[in-house]
Short mmCIF file of C-alpha atoms in Angstrom, two decimals:
data_model
loop_
_atom_site.label_atom_id
_atom_site.label_comp_id
_atom_site.label_asym_id
_atom_site.label_seq_id
_atom_site.Cartn_x
_atom_site.Cartn_y
_atom_site.Cartn_z
CA UNK A 100 23.71 -33.83 44.60
CA UNK A 101 26.06 -36.47 45.98
CA UNK A 102 26.23 -39.87 44.32
CA UNK A 103 27.32 -42.87 46.35
CA UNK A 104 28.33 -46.28 45.03
CA UNK A 105 28.83 -49.23 47.35
CA UNK A 106 30.84 -52.36 46.65
CA UNK A 107 32.37 -55.28 48.48
CA UNK A 108 29.37 -57.30 49.54
CA UNK A 109 29.16 -61.03 49.10
CA UNK A 110 28.45 -64.44 50.57
CA UNK A 111 30.70 -65.49 53.44
CA UNK A 112 30.68 -67.92 56.33
CA UNK A 113 30.22 -67.02 59.97
CA UNK A 114 33.48 -65.75 61.42
CA UNK A 115 34.77 -64.41 58.11
CA UNK A 116 35.55 -60.80 57.25
CA UNK A 117 34.44 -58.41 54.51
CA UNK A 118 35.28 -54.83 53.66
CA UNK A 119 32.63 -52.62 52.14
CA UNK A 120 33.54 -49.54 50.15
CA UNK A 121 31.53 -46.48 49.21
CA UNK A 122 32.89 -44.08 46.64
CA UNK A 123 31.53 -40.55 46.41
CA UNK A 124 31.00 -38.16 43.51
CA UNK A 125 32.38 -35.22 45.48
CA UNK A 126 35.40 -35.07 47.80
CA UNK A 127 34.64 -36.78 51.08
CA UNK A 128 36.29 -33.85 52.80
CA UNK A 129 33.23 -31.79 51.75
CA UNK A 130 30.84 -34.25 53.41
CA UNK A 131 30.25 -33.71 57.11
CA UNK A 132 28.63 -37.02 58.00
CA UNK A 133 28.87 -40.44 56.38
CA UNK A 134 27.35 -43.62 57.67
CA UNK A 135 26.48 -47.22 57.00
CA UNK A 136 22.99 -48.57 57.46
CA UNK A 137 21.63 -52.05 56.82
CA UNK A 138 18.27 -53.55 56.11
CA UNK A 139 17.37 -57.19 56.53
CA UNK A 140 14.26 -58.69 54.87
CA UNK A 141 11.13 -57.66 56.69
CA UNK A 142 12.97 -55.26 58.98
CA UNK A 143 13.45 -51.54 59.10
CA UNK A 144 16.66 -49.93 57.97
CA UNK A 145 19.00 -49.68 60.94
CA UNK A 146 22.07 -47.62 61.73
CA UNK A 147 25.35 -49.53 61.77
CA UNK A 148 28.11 -46.96 62.05
CA UNK A 149 28.86 -43.32 61.31
CA UNK A 150 31.80 -40.96 60.97
CA UNK A 151 31.50 -37.23 61.31
CA UNK A 152 33.45 -34.01 61.05
CA UNK A 153 37.06 -33.10 60.42
CA UNK A 154 38.18 -35.13 63.40
CA UNK A 155 36.30 -38.14 62.14
CA UNK A 156 34.37 -38.99 65.25
CA UNK A 157 32.94 -42.47 65.00
CA UNK A 158 29.93 -44.19 66.47
CA UNK A 159 28.75 -47.79 66.29
CA UNK A 160 25.58 -49.64 67.05
CA UNK A 161 25.77 -52.05 69.94
CA UNK A 162 25.23 -54.92 67.52
CA UNK A 163 28.51 -54.31 65.70
CA UNK A 164 30.69 -52.54 68.26
CA UNK A 165 34.04 -54.27 68.57
CA UNK A 166 33.62 -56.17 65.29
CA UNK A 167 33.16 -53.46 62.65
CA UNK A 168 35.36 -50.46 61.91
CA UNK A 169 34.37 -47.44 59.86
CA UNK A 170 36.97 -45.28 58.16
CA UNK A 171 37.19 -42.58 55.53
CA UNK A 172 39.92 -42.07 52.94
CA UNK A 173 39.71 -38.47 51.77
CA UNK A 174 42.50 -38.95 49.25
CA UNK A 175 40.40 -41.54 47.41
CA UNK A 176 36.94 -40.18 48.25
CA UNK A 177 35.97 -43.49 49.79
CA UNK A 178 34.20 -44.63 52.92
CA UNK A 179 34.95 -48.11 54.26
CA UNK A 180 33.36 -50.56 56.63
CA UNK A 181 35.64 -53.34 57.79
CA UNK A 182 33.47 -56.15 59.09
CA UNK A 183 35.13 -58.88 61.16
CA UNK A 184 33.75 -61.93 62.93
CA UNK A 185 30.62 -61.81 60.84
CA UNK A 186 27.49 -63.50 62.11
CA UNK A 187 24.38 -64.78 60.30
CA UNK A 188 22.41 -61.93 61.88
CA UNK A 189 24.61 -59.47 59.99
CA UNK A 190 22.96 -60.62 56.77
CA UNK A 191 21.36 -57.59 55.12
CA UNK A 192 21.62 -55.07 52.35
CA UNK A 193 24.17 -52.50 53.45
CA UNK A 194 23.70 -48.88 52.42
CA UNK A 195 26.09 -45.97 52.43
CA UNK A 196 24.58 -42.64 53.46
CA UNK A 197 25.92 -39.10 53.45
CA UNK A 198 24.91 -35.60 54.37
CA UNK A 199 26.50 -32.18 54.10
CA UNK A 200 25.45 -31.44 57.68
CA UNK A 201 25.88 -33.11 61.03
CA UNK A 202 23.60 -36.12 61.39
CA UNK A 203 22.91 -38.76 63.97
CA UNK A 204 21.67 -42.31 63.74
CA UNK A 205 18.32 -41.76 62.08
CA UNK A 206 17.98 -42.78 58.46
CA UNK A 207 15.60 -39.90 57.83
CA UNK A 208 18.40 -37.44 58.61
CA UNK A 209 20.50 -38.34 55.56
CA UNK A 210 19.93 -36.79 52.16
CA UNK A 211 22.08 -39.05 49.99
CA UNK A 212 22.06 -42.82 49.64
CA UNK A 213 23.78 -45.50 47.65
CA UNK A 214 22.00 -48.37 45.96
CA UNK A 215 23.10 -50.93 48.54
CA UNK A 216 25.27 -54.04 48.52
CA UNK A 217 24.16 -57.46 49.74
CA UNK A 218 26.00 -59.16 52.57
CA UNK A 219 25.03 -62.74 53.32
CA UNK A 220 26.57 -64.67 56.20
CA UNK A 221 25.96 -68.40 56.32
CA UNK A 222 26.13 -70.39 59.55
#
């Protein structure tokens, strides 16, 4: 069992930045795939960004590419999501996800989830 705890959400204005963190209960070096998803009210949970493998290959959704950066700090067992140039449409609950195997962009592929952190971007 892997426990994930997100932090760093908040209320910001359009154009501002936030950094989300996700701490893990086991070394991140043991986790093959980690990702961020988000869910806005009335919408399905959607993939935001993922990082996979020893090399740390990254992938981003088109909606956030060029604005968000995912990274993993194995020394501190933490996953980050740096979010720049935030927009009102980025408003959602952001979830950290992890799996001990290689996963893609589907939420159903991930076995472990955090409780979520709210990000609200005002216009």
